[in-house]
Amino acid sequence: LTARALPRAFYDRDTEIVARELLGAVLEHRVGRSVVRGRIVETEAYLGEHDPACHAAAGRTPRTEPLYGRPGTAYVYFVYGMHWCVNVVTRAEGLPSAVLIRAVEPLDGIAFMRRRRQVARGLRGLCDGPAKLCEAFAIDGQENGADLSRGPLRILSGESVPNRLVQRTARIGISRARNWPLRWIVARAWTRA
DNA sequence: TCGAAGATTGTCT
DNA sequence: GACAATCTTCGAG
C-alpha cells in the first residue's frame, strides 16, 4: 500500500465537504509492532458553537479545547462513563467544527481488533460504531489532540466513493438538532463481511 | 431481529 | 445532581 496521509489542508475546508470526502479514506493506527487499518464508511459533521449537538455549543472549556485547534487535530472524547469516540477537527483555527468517525470497515490488523473486541468471528461488530472502532483501534484519551496528518494515528487517502453509493441522513444518537442531515454513510459497506 | 434497560464517570448547570 | 455524539445484554416474538 502506497497511500499517503491526508495533508492538513484536506481538513481545512467546509466541514460537510470533509465529512463526505472522508468516506473511503483509511484510518490507520500503529501501536507497538501492530498496524491496524480500516476504511471509513460512516461520518457525521458537527458544526461549531451554533450547532446544539456539537460539544462546542458549551463554549471553550478544557474538554472542547482540541476543537479550537488546527485542522487535522484529533478530538477524542469519553462518553457514557465507558466509551471513547474519535473526531477530526476541520476548518480554520477558531472555528470549533469536527467530523465524528462513526464506522470503519476492517482492512488490516483484524486479529488485533478481534483480540481487543472479544468478537469471535465475522467482521460485523468489530468496528461498526464510534465506540467500537475506538476499542478495536486502541484509541483513547492519549490520542486526544494528536496530529492526524503525521504520527502513529493517521488518516490515509483511499479509493474515493462514488455518489451513487453515498447516503446522507440525519445524525443519530443525539437529542438536540435531531433532523439536521449531517450523517454520511457508504451504502452496503459491511454487508459483504 | 427488535426494543428496553443497565453500566459508569467526566463535565457542566 | 443531571446527563451524555454508546454498547451490551437480556427477554420477547
CSV table of C-alpha atoms (C1' of nucleotides) in Angstrom, one decimal:
chain,number,residue,atom,x,y,z
A,1,LEU,CA,0.0,0.0,0.0
A,2,THR,CA,1.5,3.3,-1.1
A,3,ALA,CA,-1.3,5.5,0.3
A,4,ARG,CA,-0.3,8.8,1.7
A,5,ALA,CA,-1.5,10.6,4.8
A,6,LEU,CA,-4.1,13.2,4.0
A,7,PRO,CA,-2.5,16.6,4.4
A,8,ARG,CA,-3.5,19.2,6.9
A,9,ALA,CA,-5.1,21.3,4.0
A,10,PHE,CA,-7.6,18.4,3.4
A,11,TYR,CA,-9.2,19.2,6.7
A,12,ASP,CA,-9.1,23.0,6.4
A,13,ARG,CA,-12.3,23.1,4.3
A,14,ASP,CA,-16.0,23.2,4.9
A,15,THR,CA,-16.9,20.6,7.5
A,16,GLU,CA,-19.6,19.0,5.4
A,17,ILE,CA,-17.2,18.6,2.4
A,18,VAL,CA,-14.7,16.9,4.7
A,19,ALA,CA,-17.3,14.6,6.2
A,20,ARG,CA,-18.3,13.5,2.6
A,21,GLU,CA,-14.7,13.2,1.4
A,22,LEU,CA,-13.6,11.2,4.4
A,23,LEU,CA,-15.7,8.3,3.2
A,24,GLY,CA,-13.3,5.8,1.6
A,25,ALA,CA,-10.3,7.2,3.4
A,26,VAL,CA,-8.3,4.8,5.6
A,27,LEU,CA,-7.9,5.2,9.3
A,28,GLU,CA,-4.5,3.8,10.5
A,29,HIS,CA,-3.1,3.3,13.9
A,30,ARG,CA,0.4,2.0,14.6
A,31,VAL,CA,0.7,0.6,18.1
A,32,GLY,CA,3.8,-1.2,19.0
A,33,ARG,CA,4.6,-3.7,16.3
A,34,SER,CA,1.0,-3.8,15.1
A,35,VAL,CA,-0.7,-1.8,12.3
A,36,VAL,CA,-4.4,-1.5,12.3
A,37,ARG,CA,-6.3,-0.1,9.3
A,38,GLY,CA,-9.9,0.4,8.3
A,39,ARG,CA,-11.9,2.1,5.6
A,40,ILE,CA,-14.1,4.9,6.8
A,41,VAL,CA,-17.7,4.2,5.9
A,42,GLU,CA,-19.7,6.4,8.2
A,43,THR,CA,-19.2,10.0,9.3
A,44,GLU,CA,-21.1,12.8,11.0
A,45,ALA,CA,-20.5,16.6,10.9
A,46,TYR,CA,-20.6,18.8,13.9
A,47,LEU,CA,-20.8,22.4,13.0
A,48,GLY,CA,-19.4,24.6,15.8
A,49,GLU,CA,-20.8,26.6,18.6
A,50,HIS,CA,-24.1,27.3,16.8
A,51,ASP,CA,-24.8,23.5,16.4
A,52,PRO,CA,-26.7,22.5,19.5
A,53,ALA,CA,-25.4,18.9,19.2
A,54,CYS,CA,-21.8,19.9,18.9
A,55,HIS,CA,-19.7,19.8,22.1
A,56,ALA,CA,-18.5,23.3,21.2
A,57,ALA,CA,-22.0,24.6,21.9
A,58,ALA,CA,-21.0,24.6,25.5
A,59,GLY,CA,-18.2,27.0,24.6
A,60,ARG,CA,-14.5,26.8,25.0
A,61,THR,CA,-13.7,24.5,28.0
A,62,PRO,CA,-10.9,22.2,28.9
A,63,ARG,CA,-12.8,19.4,27.3
A,64,THR,CA,-13.6,21.1,24.0
A,65,GLU,CA,-10.2,22.7,23.7
A,66,PRO,CA,-9.0,20.5,20.8
A,67,LEU,CA,-12.0,21.6,18.7
A,68,TYR,CA,-10.4,25.1,18.7
A,69,GLY,CA,-7.1,23.7,17.4
A,70,ARG,CA,-5.6,23.3,14.0
A,71,PRO,CA,-7.5,21.3,11.3
A,72,GLY,CA,-6.4,17.7,11.3
A,73,THR,CA,-6.3,17.5,15.0
A,74,ALA,CA,-7.9,14.5,16.7
A,75,TYR,CA,-10.7,15.2,19.2
A,76,VAL,CA,-11.2,12.1,21.3
A,77,TYR,CA,-13.9,12.3,24.0
A,78,PHE,CA,-15.3,10.0,26.6
A,79,VAL,CA,-19.0,9.2,26.8
A,80,TYR,CA,-21.4,7.3,28.9
A,81,GLY,CA,-18.7,6.7,31.5
A,82,MET,CA,-17.1,3.9,29.4
A,83,HIS,CA,-16.7,4.7,25.7
A,84,TRP,CA,-14.3,6.7,23.6
A,85,CYS,CA,-15.1,8.4,20.2
A,86,VAL,CA,-12.8,10.0,17.7
A,87,ASN,CA,-13.3,13.1,15.7
A,88,VAL,CA,-11.3,15.1,13.2
A,89,VAL,CA,-11.1,18.9,13.6
A,90,THR,CA,-11.9,20.8,10.4
A,91,ARG,CA,-11.9,24.3,9.0
A,92,ALA,CA,-9.7,27.1,10.1
A,93,GLU,CA,-8.4,27.8,13.6
A,94,GLY,CA,-11.0,29.2,16.0
A,95,LEU,CA,-14.0,27.6,14.3
A,96,PRO,CA,-14.7,24.6,16.5
A,97,SER,CA,-16.1,22.1,14.0
A,98,ALA,CA,-15.4,18.4,13.6
A,99,VAL,CA,-16.3,15.2,11.9
A,100,LEU,CA,-17.1,12.2,14.0
A,101,ILE,CA,-15.8,8.9,12.6
A,102,ARG,CA,-18.7,6.5,13.2
A,103,ALA,CA,-17.7,3.3,11.5
A,104,VAL,CA,-14.9,1.8,9.5
A,105,GLU,CA,-14.6,-1.5,7.6
A,106,PRO,CA,-11.7,-3.6,8.8
A,107,LEU,CA,-8.8,-3.9,6.4
A,108,ASP,CA,-5.6,-4.8,8.3
A,109,GLY,CA,-4.8,-5.9,11.8
A,110,ILE,CA,-8.0,-7.8,12.1
A,111,ALA,CA,-6.5,-10.2,14.7
A,112,PHE,CA,-5.5,-7.2,16.8
A,113,MET,CA,-9.1,-5.8,16.6
A,114,ARG,CA,-10.6,-9.2,17.4
A,115,ARG,CA,-8.4,-9.6,20.5
A,116,ARG,CA,-9.4,-6.2,21.8
A,117,ARG,CA,-13.1,-6.5,20.9
A,118,GLN,CA,-13.6,-10.1,22.0
A,119,VAL,CA,-15.6,-10.7,18.9
A,120,ALA,CA,-15.4,-14.3,17.9
A,121,ARG,CA,-15.8,-14.2,14.2
A,122,GLY,CA,-17.0,-12.2,11.2
A,123,LEU,CA,-16.2,-8.5,10.6
A,124,ARG,CA,-19.5,-7.3,11.7
A,125,GLY,CA,-19.5,-5.8,15.1
A,126,LEU,CA,-15.7,-5.2,15.1
A,127,CYS,CA,-15.8,-1.5,14.0
A,128,ASP,CA,-19.4,-0.6,13.2
A,129,GLY,CA,-19.9,2.1,15.8
A,130,PRO,CA,-17.9,5.1,17.0
A,131,ALA,CA,-17.0,3.5,20.4
A,132,LYS,CA,-16.5,0.0,18.9
A,133,LEU,CA,-13.9,1.3,16.4
A,134,CYS,CA,-12.0,3.2,19.2
A,135,GLU,CA,-11.9,0.0,21.2
A,136,ALA,CA,-10.7,-2.0,18.2
A,137,PHE,CA,-8.1,0.5,17.2
A,138,ALA,CA,-6.8,1.2,20.7
A,139,ILE,CA,-7.8,4.8,20.5
A,140,ASP,CA,-8.4,6.6,23.8
A,141,GLY,CA,-7.7,9.9,25.6
A,142,GLN,CA,-4.0,9.5,24.8
A,143,GLU,CA,-4.7,10.4,21.2
A,144,ASN,CA,-6.7,13.5,22.1
A,145,GLY,CA,-5.1,16.5,20.4
A,146,ALA,CA,-2.9,14.3,18.1
A,147,ASP,CA,-2.0,15.5,14.6
A,148,LEU,CA,-3.7,13.1,12.2
A,149,SER,CA,-1.5,14.2,9.2
A,150,ARG,CA,1.5,12.6,10.9
A,151,GLY,CA,2.1,10.3,13.8
A,152,PRO,CA,1.0,6.9,14.9
A,153,LEU,CA,-2.6,7.7,14.3
A,154,ARG,CA,-3.2,8.9,10.8
A,155,ILE,CA,-5.8,9.0,8.0
A,156,LEU,CA,-4.6,7.9,4.6
A,157,SER,CA,-6.1,8.6,1.2
A,158,GLY,CA,-8.2,5.8,-0.1
A,159,GLU,CA,-10.4,4.9,-3.1
A,160,SER,CA,-13.0,7.7,-3.5
A,161,VAL,CA,-16.6,6.6,-3.1
A,162,PRO,CA,-19.0,7.4,-6.0
A,163,ASN,CA,-22.1,9.5,-5.2
A,164,ARG,CA,-24.4,6.7,-6.0
A,165,LEU,CA,-23.1,4.7,-3.0
A,166,VAL,CA,-23.4,7.6,-0.6
A,167,GLN,CA,-26.4,8.2,1.6
A,168,ARG,CA,-27.0,11.3,3.6
A,169,THR,CA,-29.3,11.1,6.7
A,170,ALA,CA,-29.9,12.8,10.0
A,171,ARG,CA,-27.4,12.3,12.8
A,172,ILE,CA,-28.2,9.6,15.3
A,173,GLY,CA,-27.8,9.1,19.0
A,174,ILE,CA,-28.3,12.8,19.8
A,175,SER,CA,-31.2,14.7,21.4
A,176,ARG,CA,-30.7,18.2,20.0
A,177,ALA,CA,-30.8,19.2,16.3
A,178,ARG,CA,-32.0,15.7,15.6
A,179,ASN,CA,-33.1,16.4,12.0
A,180,TRP,CA,-30.1,18.1,10.6
A,181,PRO,CA,-28.9,15.9,7.7
A,182,LEU,CA,-25.2,15.7,8.6
A,183,ARG,CA,-24.5,12.0,8.5
A,184,TRP,CA,-22.9,10.3,5.6
A,185,ILE,CA,-22.7,6.5,5.0
A,186,VAL,CA,-21.4,4.2,2.3
A,187,ALA,CA,-24.3,2.0,1.2
A,188,ARG,CA,-23.9,-1.7,1.8
A,189,ALA,CA,-20.5,-1.2,3.3
A,190,TRP,CA,-20.1,-4.0,5.7
A,191,THR,CA,-22.8,-6.4,4.4
A,192,ARG,CA,-20.0,-8.1,2.4
A,193,ALA,CA,-18.5,-9.3,5.7
B,1,DT,C1',-34.5,-9.4,14.9
B,2,DC,C1',-36.0,-5.9,17.9
B,3,DG,C1',-36.7,-3.0,21.9
B,4,DA,C1',-35.7,-1.9,26.7
B,5,DA,C1',-32.6,-1.0,30.2
B,6,DG,C1',-28.1,-1.1,32.7
B,7,DA,C1',-23.2,0.1,33.0
B,8,DT,C1',-20.3,4.1,34.7
B,9,DT,C1',-17.8,8.7,35.0
B,10,DG,C1',-16.3,13.3,33.2
B,11,DT,C1',-18.3,17.7,32.5
B,12,DC,C1',-21.3,21.4,33.1
B,13,DT,C1',-25.6,23.7,35.4
C,1,DG,C1',-27.2,16.4,40.6
C,2,DA,C1',-28.3,15.5,35.7
C,3,DC,C1',-27.0,13.9,31.6
C,4,DA,C1',-24.3,12.3,27.7
C,5,DA,C1',-22.2,12.3,19.7
C,6,DT,C1',-22.8,4.3,23.1
C,7,DC,C1',-22.6,-0.6,23.6
C,8,DT,C1',-24.0,-4.8,25.5
C,9,DT,C1',-27.1,-8.0,27.5
C,10,DC,C1',-31.4,-9.9,28.0
C,11,DG,C1',-36.1,-11.2,27.2
C,12,DA,C1',-40.0,-11.5,23.9
C,13,DG,C1',-41.8,-12.7,19.4
